[in-house]
mmCIF file of C-alpha atoms in Angstrom:
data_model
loop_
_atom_site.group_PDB
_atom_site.id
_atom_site.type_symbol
_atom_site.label_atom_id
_atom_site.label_comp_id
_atom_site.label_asym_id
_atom_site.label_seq_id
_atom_site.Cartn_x
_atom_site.Cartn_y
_atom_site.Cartn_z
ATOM 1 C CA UNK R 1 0.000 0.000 0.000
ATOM 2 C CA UNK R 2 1.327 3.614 -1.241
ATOM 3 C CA UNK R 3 1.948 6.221 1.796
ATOM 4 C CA UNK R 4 -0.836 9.083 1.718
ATOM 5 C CA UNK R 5 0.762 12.337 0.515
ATOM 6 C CA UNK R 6 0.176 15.230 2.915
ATOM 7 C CA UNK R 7 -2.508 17.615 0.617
ATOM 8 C CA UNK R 8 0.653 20.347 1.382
ATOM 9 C CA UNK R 9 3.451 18.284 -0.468
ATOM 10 C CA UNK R 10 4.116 17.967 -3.750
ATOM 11 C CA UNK R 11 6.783 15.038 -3.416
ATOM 12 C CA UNK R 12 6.875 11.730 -3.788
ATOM 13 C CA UNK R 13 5.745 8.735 -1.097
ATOM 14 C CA UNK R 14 8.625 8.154 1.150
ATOM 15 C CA UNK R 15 10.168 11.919 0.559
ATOM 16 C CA UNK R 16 9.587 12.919 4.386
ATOM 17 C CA UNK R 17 12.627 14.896 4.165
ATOM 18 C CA UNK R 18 11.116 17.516 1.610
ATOM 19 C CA UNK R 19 8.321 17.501 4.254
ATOM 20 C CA UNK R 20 10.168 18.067 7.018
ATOM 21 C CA UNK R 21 12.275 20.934 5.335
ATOM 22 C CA UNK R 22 9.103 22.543 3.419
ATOM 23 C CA UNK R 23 8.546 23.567 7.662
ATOM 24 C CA UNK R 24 11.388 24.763 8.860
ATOM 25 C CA UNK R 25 13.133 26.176 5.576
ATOM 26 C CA UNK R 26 12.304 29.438 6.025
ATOM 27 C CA UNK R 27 15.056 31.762 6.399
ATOM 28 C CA UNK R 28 14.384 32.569 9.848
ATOM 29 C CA UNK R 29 12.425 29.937 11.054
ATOM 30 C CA UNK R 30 14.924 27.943 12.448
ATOM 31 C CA UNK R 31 16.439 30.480 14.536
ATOM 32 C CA UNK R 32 12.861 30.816 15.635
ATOM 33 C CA UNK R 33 12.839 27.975 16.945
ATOM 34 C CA UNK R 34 16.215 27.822 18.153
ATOM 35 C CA UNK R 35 15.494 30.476 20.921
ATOM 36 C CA UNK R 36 12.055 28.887 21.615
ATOM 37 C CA UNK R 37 13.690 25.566 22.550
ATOM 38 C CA UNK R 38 16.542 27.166 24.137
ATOM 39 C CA UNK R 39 14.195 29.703 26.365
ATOM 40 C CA UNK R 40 10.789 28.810 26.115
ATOM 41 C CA UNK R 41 8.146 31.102 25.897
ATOM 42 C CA UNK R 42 9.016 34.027 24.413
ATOM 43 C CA UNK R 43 7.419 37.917 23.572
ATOM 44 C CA UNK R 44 7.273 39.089 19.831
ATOM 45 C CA UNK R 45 9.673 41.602 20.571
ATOM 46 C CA UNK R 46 11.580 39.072 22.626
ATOM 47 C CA UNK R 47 12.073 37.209 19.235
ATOM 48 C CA UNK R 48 12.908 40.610 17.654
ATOM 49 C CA UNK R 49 15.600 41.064 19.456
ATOM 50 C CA UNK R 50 17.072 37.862 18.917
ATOM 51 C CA UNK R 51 16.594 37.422 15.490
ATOM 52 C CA UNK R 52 17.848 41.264 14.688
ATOM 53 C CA UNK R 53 18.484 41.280 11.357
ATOM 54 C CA UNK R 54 14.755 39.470 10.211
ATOM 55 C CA UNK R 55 12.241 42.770 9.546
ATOM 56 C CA UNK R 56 9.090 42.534 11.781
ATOM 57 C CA UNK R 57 7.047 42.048 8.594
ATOM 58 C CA UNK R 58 9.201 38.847 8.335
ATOM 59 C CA UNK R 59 9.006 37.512 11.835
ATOM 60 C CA UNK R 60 5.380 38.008 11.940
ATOM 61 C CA UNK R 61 4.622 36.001 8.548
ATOM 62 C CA UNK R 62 7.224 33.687 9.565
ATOM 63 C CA UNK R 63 5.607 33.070 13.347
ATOM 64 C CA UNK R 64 2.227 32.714 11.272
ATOM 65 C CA UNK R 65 3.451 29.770 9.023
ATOM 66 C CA UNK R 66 4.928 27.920 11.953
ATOM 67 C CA UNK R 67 2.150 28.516 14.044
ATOM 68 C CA UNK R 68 -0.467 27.207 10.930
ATOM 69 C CA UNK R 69 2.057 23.940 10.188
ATOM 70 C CA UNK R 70 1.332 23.305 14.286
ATOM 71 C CA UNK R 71 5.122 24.011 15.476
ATOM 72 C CA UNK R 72 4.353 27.326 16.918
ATOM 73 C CA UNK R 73 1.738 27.831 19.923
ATOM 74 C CA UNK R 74 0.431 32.147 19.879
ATOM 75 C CA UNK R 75 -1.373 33.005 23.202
ATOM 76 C CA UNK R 76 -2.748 36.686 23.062
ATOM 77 C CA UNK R 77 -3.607 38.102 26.064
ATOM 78 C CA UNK R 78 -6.789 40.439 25.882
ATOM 79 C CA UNK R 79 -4.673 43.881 27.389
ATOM 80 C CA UNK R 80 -3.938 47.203 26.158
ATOM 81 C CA UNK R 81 -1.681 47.543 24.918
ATOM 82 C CA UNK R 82 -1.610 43.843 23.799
ATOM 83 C CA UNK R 83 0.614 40.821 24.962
ATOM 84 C CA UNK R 84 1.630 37.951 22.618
ATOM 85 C CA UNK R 85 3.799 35.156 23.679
ATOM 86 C CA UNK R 86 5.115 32.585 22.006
ATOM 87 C CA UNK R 87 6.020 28.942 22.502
ATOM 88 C CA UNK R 88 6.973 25.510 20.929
ATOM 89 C CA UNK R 89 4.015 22.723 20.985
ATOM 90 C CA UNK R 90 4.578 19.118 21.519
ATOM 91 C CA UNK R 91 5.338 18.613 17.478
ATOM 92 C CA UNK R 92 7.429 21.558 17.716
ATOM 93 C CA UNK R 93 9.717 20.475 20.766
ATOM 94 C CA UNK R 94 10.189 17.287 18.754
ATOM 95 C CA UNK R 95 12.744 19.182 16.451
ATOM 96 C CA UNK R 96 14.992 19.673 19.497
ATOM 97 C CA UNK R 97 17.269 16.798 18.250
ATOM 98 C CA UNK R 98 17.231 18.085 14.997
ATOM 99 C CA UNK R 99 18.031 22.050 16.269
ATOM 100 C CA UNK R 100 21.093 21.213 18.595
ATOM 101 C CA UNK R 101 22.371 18.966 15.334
ATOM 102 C CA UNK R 102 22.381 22.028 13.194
ATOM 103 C CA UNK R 103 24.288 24.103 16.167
ATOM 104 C CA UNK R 104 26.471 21.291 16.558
ATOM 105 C CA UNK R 105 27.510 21.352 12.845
ATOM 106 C CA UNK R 106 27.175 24.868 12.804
ATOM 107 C CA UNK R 107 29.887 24.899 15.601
ATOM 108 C CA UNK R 108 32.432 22.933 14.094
ATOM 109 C CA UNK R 109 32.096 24.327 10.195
ATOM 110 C CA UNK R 110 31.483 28.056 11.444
ATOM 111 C CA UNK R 111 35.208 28.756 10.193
ATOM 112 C CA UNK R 112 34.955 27.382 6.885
ATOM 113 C CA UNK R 113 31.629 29.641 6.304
ATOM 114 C CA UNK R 114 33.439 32.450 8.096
ATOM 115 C CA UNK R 115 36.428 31.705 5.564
ATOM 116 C CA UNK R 116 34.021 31.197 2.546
ATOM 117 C CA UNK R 117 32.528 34.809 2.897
ATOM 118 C CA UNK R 118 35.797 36.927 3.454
ATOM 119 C CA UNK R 119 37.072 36.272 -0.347
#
């Protein structure tokens, strides 16, 4: 019997790696999630100040998509002026393996990049 294709994927059965990236490929999203795992719950300008360089306009569309693939929790507090916070869910704590992997390679091949941008 043929695996189901998620409606969202366009690949073939048995490509859960194109799954898995089509989530988290953004080009902030894994920093995104990076300081969730690493600090929990966090404000939106909490994130901002993490992820510097990412435009607001950019953090908020990326929150959105990880939030509406399920990997992103949003509570809003009913306040003025109003209080988002943000946090992994249970799906989304499951990258935690995968995250410290990509800091661990990051790590040990941050010289080569470092080298690689220089020329």
């Amino acid at each position: 019997m043929a695996k189901v294709k998620h409606p969202r994927f366009d690949c073939s059965p048995g490509c859960p790696v194109e799954a898995a990236v089509s989530l988290i490929g953004g080009k902030w999203k894994c920093v995104i999630l990076w300081h969730l795992l690493s600090e929990g719950t966090l404000r939106f300008s909490d994130i901002g100040r993490r992820v510097e360089n990412a435009t607001s306009r950019t953090l908020t569309k990326q929150l959105r998509e990880l939030e509406a693939d399920g990997l992103v929790h949003r509570e809003v507090y009913p306040q003025v002026p109003p209080k988002v916070e943000y946090s992994l869910t249970e799906m989304g704590q499951g990258l935690g393996p995968i995250l410290v992997a990509l800091r661990d390679w990051g790590d040990q091949n941050i010289d080569l990049f470092n080298a690689s941008n220089v020329a």
